[in-house]
Amino acid sequence: MKIRSLSKSITNVAFLCSIVLFFGCRQINGQNKYKNAKETPEVRAKDLMSKMTLEEKVAQLSGLGNSHGVFGDVKAGIFGTKGNERLGIPTLVMGHGITGVRSGRDVAVKSTYMLAPIGAAATWDTDLYARASVAIAKEMVALGQNLNLGTTLNIIRHPLGGRGWECFSEDPYLTARMGVEHVKAMQANGVISGPKHFVANNQELHRHDINNELEERALREIYLPAFKTAVVEGGALNIMAAYNRVNGTFMCENKWLLTDVLRDEWGFKGFVLSDFGKGVQSTVPTALSGMNIEMSSAKWYGAKLVAAVNNGEIKEAVVDGLVYDKLFTMFKMGLFDHKWKENKEVVHSQAHQDLALEVARKSGILLKNKNNVLPLALEKGKKLAVIGPNGKRYVGGVYSEFLQGGGSGGCYYFEDAVKNPVDEIAKLAKGMQVSYARGAHIELKKKQKKIEAKTLIPDAQDLADLKKNDKQLIDEAVVLAKKSDQVILIVGITGSQESEGRDRKSTRLPANQERLIKEVTKVNKNVVVVMVGGSYFDASPWIDKVDGVVNYFYCGEKIGQAMAEVLFGKVNPSGKLPISYPKSDSQYPKGSIFKGGKYSDKKISNVYAEGIFVGYRYFDKEKEEMRFPFGYGLSYTSFEYSKLKVKKGKVVEVSFTLKNTGKMDGDEVAQLYIHDKESSVPRPIRELKGFKRVSLKSGESKEVRFELNDDAFAFWSPTKKDWTVELGEFDIEVGANSRDIKLTETIKK
Ligand code: BGC
């Protein structure tokens, strides 16, 4: 009896519970489904939208800035979009995670300066870049960011482009393979990834209105592939539409690219942001093109978009579509559920610093090593002169521009973390006498006043240097060089010469630095040059006068240590060029950097006349002699390539043996190119379709494998308007760089 009544009361309780649950669920399912994390992002986004007014929806479609050109709430250091308190929509906080973290424009927020894309590409190490990107993502989350305004997947069309350092390469395949790692790493760690600037954004002059005319084949084969890979393979949930026009249409109004290609062909499910300030130029055409969010203010969306719906110029369903993409993405990424948290301690943790060191160690490229001058021998008492402006940060130089490019791609790093190369060299040069002379100013003269205002703690020598003219600095350097046994010249540029908004003026070193090299090499024959910058340098005036050249693209905060380790042989250099080094920039296709007038004034377009022949594709076609070809880089050891095997099938399997035949352990970046022997359209002499960084102990051999699917053999057919593989013969080429093919086999498709 007792048991029965107990069971009865259990039944009652269960009944009551189920009623509570039923109504509870109805509450969630009926009214607040979007709050239920168990529902799909699609259901949640639709449910939330059904509760929003038109004004509330439109408010989701623009940035936090209060007037045109204002980059968000600068004071609060926030870029982003507004939340909605009534409905519990969180603020979307945007930052840059390209080199490290840049939180809005808040210089007080610092992070690990991990790398610059071009420095990462010089490692050709996708696994390392993936790990480094995870670290950047974790720091972004710790610093409160949900969306990365990056990374930059534009192609380096010409080395004067001010943001070349923010890009990976002149080659679409290398750019795509690196870029996709970044996207995956970011999104797996809580940060929406926003590759930019979509698309054909290749220089800074007239950046807000330039019209780039290019054929579809060039778009498909050169400028779009990295974005496509980021979306199709990486699942990128955001894209930033560029300022420029493509074939007459502003990218923020370009329905063909933003909707037909991006969404309908590639299956993009996220939302598009405009580039900031001047990206959007209209209300209705922008909304109809599929451009979701106007950054950084509500000049063209906001009230104007509400009015356009109310007066029937545009259907509310269009606005709904734009809002849905954003909310869907935020649900998918768990932002409503506040899924992602990182402890602040992750910022500049030892593990992240170690990663930065790994990047810098693998990024340096040995370009010249006459008579094996490098690595330098450690000889007691030897007098070593370190000369040059990139050897030591200026007194108060805009610190985040030292050893980094300028503009939004850069991060605000911890000053103390970026050591002066001269100090790192002195640490390793045990028993040697190390002296430093600046030799030349690096910052633009005009900027120096501003720079002094931002001064860190000046050291007396630096302050004195700043007041000298270049002649004095060069004279002092010559005196030092004369009495030294060995000179290391650390030259190059910084963010004050190459930056967002500012193209480089010349591919040569600044004139004062060329003079410095000339004068120093007159008095000392043992000179090694270390170049630091974000793109190609024309070295013709001085390269024959020096024995050794090491090239560093910006590659993170440990560049100084890595440089010293390479110079003294503690690390075997293994980076390779992600761009070509012709003998001079006159070898680039004419017009590939546009210096003409503004499009809107005179309607003069920038014509991409070289079509698909960008970078080494062009130089190969024109049989131009290279100083150092694409993919080039020396090592302190030597490698042997042998036993190429190619197995045909649906997937072509390629394998070969790589052996370290020298005395030092080292890494080789082996490259695979394809040459279509006969084709109905002009095709490049060779195109990169695979690469692998392989570590080999002295004497060790490894088998290296690649798989090639049809994509590797295809071209974009302008007549079929599709990717096409033409039957016939293809050379499979394996080599150490694009002009040093070691093994070839021809196959028939
Ligand atoms: C740049 C973008 C950047 C944005 C926000 C624009 O001027 O072109 O790359 O993300 O500003 O700083």
Short mmCIF file of N, CA, C and O in Angstrom, two decimals, residues 492-595:
data_model
loop_
_atom_site.label_atom_id
_atom_site.label_comp_id
_atom_site.label_asym_id
_atom_site.label_seq_id
_atom_site.Cartn_x
_atom_site.Cartn_y
_atom_site.Cartn_z
N GLY A 492 67.11 48.49 -45.15
CA GLY A 492 65.72 48.19 -45.51
C GLY A 492 64.79 49.32 -45.16
O GLY A 492 65.19 50.47 -45.03
N ILE A 493 63.53 48.98 -45.00
CA ILE A 493 62.51 50.00 -44.74
C ILE A 493 61.64 49.58 -43.56
O ILE A 493 61.90 48.53 -42.93
N THR A 494 60.65 50.36 -43.26
CA THR A 494 59.74 50.06 -42.15
C THR A 494 58.33 50.49 -42.58
O THR A 494 58.11 50.91 -43.71
N GLY A 495 57.43 50.44 -41.60
CA GLY A 495 56.05 50.85 -41.86
C GLY A 495 55.92 52.29 -42.29
O GLY A 495 54.88 52.67 -42.84
N SER A 496 56.93 53.10 -42.06
CA SER A 496 56.76 54.48 -42.52
C SER A 496 56.98 54.60 -44.02
O SER A 496 56.64 55.60 -44.62
N GLN A 497 57.58 53.59 -44.64
CA GLN A 497 57.73 53.64 -46.10
C GLN A 497 56.71 52.79 -46.85
O GLN A 497 56.44 53.04 -48.01
N GLU A 498 56.20 51.73 -46.21
CA GLU A 498 55.21 50.90 -46.92
C GLU A 498 54.06 50.66 -45.97
O GLU A 498 54.23 50.16 -44.86
N SER A 499 52.89 51.03 -46.43
CA SER A 499 51.77 51.08 -45.51
C SER A 499 50.45 51.11 -46.25
O SER A 499 50.39 51.47 -47.42
N GLU A 500 49.42 50.74 -45.53
CA GLU A 500 48.07 51.01 -46.01
C GLU A 500 48.00 52.51 -46.35
O GLU A 500 48.52 53.34 -45.60
N GLY A 501 47.41 52.83 -47.46
CA GLY A 501 47.24 54.24 -47.82
C GLY A 501 48.46 54.85 -48.49
O GLY A 501 48.43 55.99 -48.91
N ARG A 502 49.58 54.08 -48.56
CA ARG A 502 50.81 54.67 -49.10
C ARG A 502 51.63 53.61 -49.83
O ARG A 502 52.11 52.68 -49.21
N ASP A 503 51.73 53.75 -51.13
CA ASP A 503 52.59 52.83 -51.86
C ASP A 503 54.05 53.19 -51.63
O ASP A 503 54.37 54.34 -51.27
N ARG A 504 54.92 52.24 -51.89
CA ARG A 504 56.37 52.54 -51.81
C ARG A 504 56.73 53.47 -52.96
O ARG A 504 56.13 53.43 -54.02
N LYS A 505 57.74 54.29 -52.71
CA LYS A 505 58.13 55.23 -53.77
C LYS A 505 59.06 54.56 -54.77
O LYS A 505 59.12 54.92 -55.93
N SER A 506 59.84 53.61 -54.28
CA SER A 506 60.83 52.98 -55.14
C SER A 506 61.09 51.56 -54.65
O SER A 506 60.90 51.28 -53.46
N THR A 507 61.53 50.70 -55.55
CA THR A 507 61.88 49.36 -55.08
C THR A 507 63.35 49.31 -54.64
O THR A 507 63.81 48.30 -54.15
N ARG A 508 64.05 50.43 -54.88
CA ARG A 508 65.44 50.49 -54.41
C ARG A 508 65.45 50.83 -52.92
O ARG A 508 64.48 51.35 -52.38
N LEU A 509 66.56 50.57 -52.29
CA LEU A 509 66.70 51.02 -50.90
C LEU A 509 66.68 52.54 -50.92
O LEU A 509 67.07 53.16 -51.92
N PRO A 510 66.26 53.17 -49.81
CA PRO A 510 66.32 54.64 -49.79
C PRO A 510 67.74 55.11 -50.16
O PRO A 510 68.72 54.44 -49.82
N ALA A 511 67.81 56.25 -50.85
CA ALA A 511 69.09 56.71 -51.41
C ALA A 511 70.19 56.80 -50.36
O ALA A 511 71.35 56.44 -50.63
N ASN A 512 69.82 57.25 -49.17
CA ASN A 512 70.87 57.39 -48.14
C ASN A 512 71.47 56.03 -47.77
O ASN A 512 72.67 55.89 -47.51
N GLN A 513 70.63 54.99 -47.83
CA GLN A 513 71.14 53.65 -47.49
C GLN A 513 71.98 53.08 -48.63
O GLN A 513 72.96 52.39 -48.40
N GLU A 514 71.61 53.40 -49.86
CA GLU A 514 72.46 52.95 -50.98
C GLU A 514 73.82 53.62 -50.88
O GLU A 514 74.86 53.01 -51.11
N ARG A 515 73.79 54.92 -50.52
CA ARG A 515 75.08 55.63 -50.34
C ARG A 515 75.89 55.00 -49.23
O ARG A 515 77.10 54.80 -49.33
N LEU A 516 75.20 54.64 -48.17
CA LEU A 516 75.87 54.02 -47.02
C LEU A 516 76.58 52.73 -47.46
O LEU A 516 77.76 52.51 -47.15
N ILE A 517 75.87 51.91 -48.22
CA ILE A 517 76.49 50.64 -48.66
C ILE A 517 77.70 50.94 -49.55
O ILE A 517 78.76 50.33 -49.42
N LYS A 518 77.53 51.91 -50.42
CA LYS A 518 78.61 52.25 -51.35
C LYS A 518 79.87 52.67 -50.57
O LYS A 518 80.97 52.19 -50.83
N GLU A 519 79.67 53.55 -49.60
CA GLU A 519 80.82 54.06 -48.85
C GLU A 519 81.45 52.99 -47.97
O GLU A 519 82.66 52.88 -47.87
N VAL A 520 80.62 52.20 -47.35
CA VAL A 520 81.14 51.16 -46.44
C VAL A 520 81.90 50.10 -47.23
O VAL A 520 82.98 49.65 -46.84
N THR A 521 81.36 49.72 -48.39
CA THR A 521 82.04 48.67 -49.17
C THR A 521 83.34 49.17 -49.79
O THR A 521 84.17 48.38 -50.20
N LYS A 522 83.51 50.49 -49.84
CA LYS A 522 84.79 51.02 -50.33
C LYS A 522 85.90 50.76 -49.33
O LYS A 522 87.05 50.58 -49.70
N VAL A 523 85.56 50.78 -48.05
CA VAL A 523 86.62 50.69 -47.03
C VAL A 523 86.69 49.32 -46.36
O VAL A 523 87.59 49.04 -45.59
N ASN A 524 85.71 48.46 -46.62
CA ASN A 524 85.76 47.13 -46.01
C ASN A 524 85.24 46.11 -47.01
O ASN A 524 84.17 46.28 -47.60
N LYS A 525 86.00 45.06 -47.22
CA LYS A 525 85.62 44.07 -48.24
C LYS A 525 84.79 42.93 -47.66
O LYS A 525 84.29 42.08 -48.39
N ASN A 526 84.70 42.88 -46.35
CA ASN A 526 83.94 41.77 -45.74
C ASN A 526 82.58 42.26 -45.26
O ASN A 526 82.37 42.55 -44.08
N VAL A 527 81.68 42.36 -46.21
CA VAL A 527 80.38 42.94 -45.87
C VAL A 527 79.26 41.95 -46.18
O VAL A 527 79.21 41.37 -47.26
N VAL A 528 78.40 41.80 -45.20
CA VAL A 528 77.19 41.00 -45.38
C VAL A 528 76.01 41.95 -45.20
O VAL A 528 76.02 42.77 -44.28
N VAL A 529 75.03 41.84 -46.09
CA VAL A 529 73.86 42.71 -45.98
C VAL A 529 72.66 41.91 -45.49
O VAL A 529 72.40 40.80 -45.99
N VAL A 530 71.94 42.47 -44.54
CA VAL A 530 70.65 41.89 -44.15
C VAL A 530 69.59 42.93 -44.54
O VAL A 530 69.65 44.07 -44.10
N MET A 531 68.67 42.51 -45.42
CA MET A 531 67.61 43.43 -45.86
C MET A 531 66.34 43.12 -45.09
O MET A 531 65.97 41.94 -45.00
N VAL A 532 65.71 44.15 -44.58
CA VAL A 532 64.43 43.93 -43.90
C VAL A 532 63.37 44.82 -44.56
O VAL A 532 63.57 46.03 -44.69
N GLY A 533 62.29 44.23 -44.95
CA GLY A 533 61.21 45.00 -45.56
C GLY A 533 60.07 44.08 -45.91
O GLY A 533 60.11 42.89 -45.60
N GLY A 534 59.07 44.64 -46.58
CA GLY A 534 57.88 43.83 -46.84
C GLY A 534 57.70 43.40 -48.27
O GLY A 534 56.68 42.82 -48.61
N SER A 535 58.69 43.71 -49.12
CA SER A 535 58.50 43.30 -50.50
C SER A 535 59.86 43.26 -51.21
O SER A 535 60.90 43.31 -50.57
N TYR A 536 59.80 43.23 -52.52
CA TYR A 536 61.02 43.11 -53.35
C TYR A 536 61.90 44.34 -53.26
O TYR A 536 61.42 45.47 -53.25
N PHE A 537 63.22 44.11 -53.21
CA PHE A 537 64.18 45.20 -53.33
C PHE A 537 65.02 45.02 -54.59
O PHE A 537 65.48 43.91 -54.87
N ASP A 538 65.22 46.10 -55.30
CA ASP A 538 66.15 46.10 -56.42
C ASP A 538 67.54 46.30 -55.83
O ASP A 538 67.88 47.38 -55.34
N ALA A 539 68.35 45.25 -55.89
CA ALA A 539 69.66 45.29 -55.23
C ALA A 539 70.78 45.59 -56.22
O ALA A 539 71.96 45.52 -55.86
N SER A 540 70.41 45.93 -57.47
CA SER A 540 71.46 46.03 -58.50
C SER A 540 72.61 46.99 -58.17
O SER A 540 73.75 46.66 -58.49
N PRO A 541 72.38 48.15 -57.54
CA PRO A 541 73.51 49.05 -57.35
C PRO A 541 74.59 48.49 -56.41
O PRO A 541 75.71 48.96 -56.44
N TRP A 542 74.25 47.54 -55.58
CA TRP A 542 75.23 47.17 -54.55
C TRP A 542 75.49 45.68 -54.40
O TRP A 542 76.46 45.28 -53.76
N ILE A 543 74.68 44.84 -54.99
CA ILE A 543 74.77 43.42 -54.63
C ILE A 543 76.12 42.79 -55.00
O ILE A 543 76.61 41.90 -54.31
N ASP A 544 76.74 43.27 -56.08
CA ASP A 544 78.01 42.67 -56.47
C ASP A 544 79.15 43.07 -55.53
O ASP A 544 80.23 42.50 -55.57
N LYS A 545 78.90 44.07 -54.71
CA LYS A 545 79.98 44.54 -53.83
C LYS A 545 79.99 43.84 -52.49
O LYS A 545 80.84 44.09 -51.65
N VAL A 546 78.99 43.01 -52.24
CA VAL A 546 78.92 42.34 -50.93
C VAL A 546 78.93 40.82 -51.12
O VAL A 546 78.52 40.32 -52.15
N ASP A 547 79.42 40.13 -50.09
CA ASP A 547 79.55 38.67 -50.22
C ASP A 547 78.28 37.92 -49.84
O ASP A 547 77.97 36.88 -50.39
N GLY A 548 77.59 38.44 -48.85
CA GLY A 548 76.43 37.69 -48.35
C GLY A 548 75.21 38.58 -48.28
O GLY A 548 75.30 39.77 -47.99
N VAL A 549 74.04 38.00 -48.58
CA VAL A 549 72.78 38.74 -48.42
C VAL A 549 71.75 37.81 -47.78
O VAL A 549 71.52 36.70 -48.27
N VAL A 550 71.16 38.29 -46.69
CA VAL A 550 70.04 37.57 -46.09
C VAL A 550 68.84 38.50 -46.16
O VAL A 550 68.94 39.68 -45.85
N ASN A 551 67.72 37.94 -46.60
CA ASN A 551 66.49 38.73 -46.75
C ASN A 551 65.50 38.37 -45.64
O ASN A 551 65.15 37.20 -45.49
N TYR A 552 65.06 39.38 -44.93
CA TYR A 552 63.96 39.16 -43.98
C TYR A 552 62.77 39.99 -44.40
O TYR A 552 62.86 41.21 -44.47
N PHE A 553 61.67 39.31 -44.70
CA PHE A 553 60.41 40.05 -44.75
C PHE A 553 60.00 40.19 -43.29
O PHE A 553 60.45 39.44 -42.44
N TYR A 554 59.10 41.14 -43.02
CA TYR A 554 58.67 41.29 -41.63
C TYR A 554 58.16 39.94 -41.16
O TYR A 554 57.34 39.32 -41.83
N CYS A 555 58.66 39.49 -40.04
CA CYS A 555 58.27 38.13 -39.65
C CYS A 555 58.13 37.99 -38.15
O CYS A 555 58.45 36.96 -37.58
N GLY A 556 57.67 39.06 -37.51
CA GLY A 556 57.33 38.92 -36.10
C GLY A 556 58.38 39.45 -35.16
O GLY A 556 59.44 39.93 -35.56
N GLU A 557 58.05 39.35 -33.89
CA GLU A 557 58.86 40.03 -32.88
C GLU A 557 60.23 39.41 -32.64
O GLU A 557 61.08 40.03 -32.03
N LYS A 558 60.44 38.19 -33.08
CA LYS A 558 61.73 37.54 -32.79
C LYS A 558 62.71 37.66 -33.95
O LYS A 558 63.69 36.92 -34.03
N ILE A 559 62.44 38.56 -34.86
CA ILE A 559 63.27 38.69 -36.05
C ILE A 559 64.75 38.93 -35.69
O ILE A 559 65.64 38.37 -36.32
N GLY A 560 65.00 39.72 -34.67
CA GLY A 560 66.39 40.04 -34.30
C GLY A 560 67.15 38.80 -33.86
O GLY A 560 68.27 38.53 -34.31
N GLN A 561 66.52 38.02 -33.00
CA GLN A 561 67.16 36.79 -32.52
C GLN A 561 67.40 35.82 -33.69
O GLN A 561 68.49 35.26 -33.83
N ALA A 562 66.38 35.65 -34.52
CA ALA A 562 66.50 34.71 -35.64
C ALA A 562 67.62 35.15 -36.58
O ALA A 562 68.39 34.33 -37.07
N MET A 563 67.71 36.44 -36.80
CA MET A 563 68.75 36.99 -37.68
C MET A 563 70.13 36.64 -37.15
O MET A 563 71.00 36.15 -37.87
N ALA A 564 70.33 36.88 -35.85
CA ALA A 564 71.63 36.58 -35.24
C ALA A 564 71.94 35.09 -35.35
O ALA A 564 73.06 34.69 -35.67
N GLU A 565 70.92 34.26 -35.13
CA GLU A 565 71.14 32.81 -35.19
C GLU A 565 71.51 32.34 -36.59
O GLU A 565 72.34 31.45 -36.75
N VAL A 566 70.92 32.96 -37.59
CA VAL A 566 71.27 32.60 -38.97
C VAL A 566 72.69 33.07 -39.30
O VAL A 566 73.49 32.35 -39.86
N LEU A 567 72.99 34.32 -38.89
CA LEU A 567 74.31 34.86 -39.22
C LEU A 567 75.43 34.02 -38.62
O LEU A 567 76.49 33.85 -39.22
N PHE A 568 75.20 33.48 -37.43
CA PHE A 568 76.25 32.68 -36.78
C PHE A 568 76.04 31.17 -36.93
O PHE A 568 76.74 30.38 -36.30
N GLY A 569 75.06 30.77 -37.72
CA GLY A 569 74.91 29.34 -38.03
C GLY A 569 74.25 28.52 -36.94
O GLY A 569 74.27 27.29 -36.99
N LYS A 570 73.64 29.20 -35.97
CA LYS A 570 72.89 28.43 -34.97
C LYS A 570 71.62 27.89 -35.59
O LYS A 570 71.06 26.89 -35.16
N VAL A 571 71.14 28.61 -36.59
CA VAL A 571 69.97 28.17 -37.35
C VAL A 571 70.36 28.15 -38.83
O VAL A 571 71.00 29.08 -39.32
N ASN A 572 69.98 27.08 -39.50
CA ASN A 572 70.25 26.96 -40.93
C ASN A 572 69.13 27.66 -41.70
O ASN A 572 67.97 27.29 -41.54
N PRO A 573 69.44 28.65 -42.51
CA PRO A 573 68.34 29.36 -43.20
C PRO A 573 67.55 28.44 -44.11
O PRO A 573 68.11 27.56 -44.76
N SER A 574 66.24 28.66 -44.15
CA SER A 574 65.41 27.74 -44.93
C SER A 574 64.22 28.43 -45.58
O SER A 574 63.39 27.78 -46.19
N GLY A 575 64.11 29.76 -45.44
CA GLY A 575 63.00 30.46 -46.10
C GLY A 575 63.22 30.51 -47.60
O GLY A 575 64.35 30.35 -48.08
N LYS A 576 62.15 30.67 -48.34
CA LYS A 576 62.26 30.83 -49.79
C LYS A 576 61.36 31.98 -50.24
O LYS A 576 60.34 32.28 -49.60
N LEU A 577 61.73 32.58 -51.36
CA LEU A 577 61.02 33.79 -51.81
C LEU A 577 59.58 33.50 -52.26
O LEU A 577 59.37 32.70 -53.17
N PRO A 578 58.61 34.17 -51.66
CA PRO A 578 57.22 34.02 -52.12
C PRO A 578 56.89 34.99 -53.26
O PRO A 578 55.75 35.08 -53.70
N ILE A 579 57.90 35.77 -53.66
CA ILE A 579 57.75 36.69 -54.80
C ILE A 579 59.04 36.62 -55.62
O ILE A 579 60.08 36.19 -55.10
N SER A 580 58.98 37.09 -56.86
CA SER A 580 60.18 37.08 -57.71
C SER A 580 61.07 38.26 -57.37
O SER A 580 60.59 39.33 -56.97
N TYR A 581 62.36 38.08 -57.57
CA TYR A 581 63.31 39.19 -57.48
C TYR A 581 63.96 39.37 -58.84
O TYR A 581 65.00 38.79 -59.14
N PRO A 582 63.32 40.19 -59.72
CA PRO A 582 63.99 40.46 -61.00
C PRO A 582 65.22 41.33 -60.77
O PRO A 582 65.49 41.76 -59.65
N LYS A 583 65.94 41.59 -61.86
CA LYS A 583 67.14 42.43 -61.70
C LYS A 583 66.77 43.87 -61.40
O LYS A 583 67.46 44.56 -60.66
N SER A 584 65.67 44.32 -62.00
CA SER A 584 65.20 45.66 -61.63
C SER A 584 63.69 45.72 -61.86
O SER A 584 63.13 44.87 -62.55
N ASP A 585 63.06 46.75 -61.30
CA ASP A 585 61.59 46.76 -61.41
C ASP A 585 61.12 47.16 -62.81
O ASP A 585 59.94 47.05 -63.12
N SER A 586 62.06 47.56 -63.67
CA SER A 586 61.64 47.87 -65.05
C SER A 586 61.21 46.59 -65.76
O SER A 586 60.60 46.64 -66.82
N GLN A 587 61.52 45.44 -65.17
CA GLN A 587 61.12 44.17 -65.80
C GLN A 587 59.66 43.80 -65.52
O GLN A 587 59.13 42.89 -66.14
N TYR A 588 59.03 44.50 -64.59
CA TYR A 588 57.60 44.20 -64.33
C TYR A 588 56.77 44.68 -65.52
O TYR A 588 57.17 45.62 -66.22
N PRO A 589 55.61 44.07 -65.75
CA PRO A 589 54.79 44.52 -66.87
C PRO A 589 54.47 46.00 -66.74
O PRO A 589 54.20 46.48 -65.63
N LYS A 590 54.53 46.66 -67.86
CA LYS A 590 54.25 48.11 -67.84
C LYS A 590 52.83 48.34 -67.32
O LYS A 590 51.91 47.61 -67.67
N GLY A 591 52.70 49.34 -66.49
CA GLY A 591 51.36 49.68 -66.01
C GLY A 591 50.88 48.80 -64.87
O GLY A 591 49.75 48.94 -64.42
N SER A 592 51.73 47.89 -64.37
CA SER A 592 51.21 47.05 -63.30
C SER A 592 51.22 47.76 -61.95
O SER A 592 50.74 47.23 -60.96
N ILE A 593 51.77 48.96 -61.92
CA ILE A 593 51.46 49.85 -60.80
C ILE A 593 50.92 51.11 -61.47
O ILE A 593 51.54 51.68 -62.34
N PHE A 594 49.71 51.47 -61.08
CA PHE A 594 49.00 52.55 -61.77
C PHE A 594 49.33 53.89 -61.14
O PHE A 594 49.17 54.07 -59.94
N LYS A 595 49.81 54.80 -61.97
CA LYS A 595 50.15 56.11 -61.41
C LYS A 595 49.28 57.20 -62.02
O LYS A 595 49.55 58.38 -61.89
#
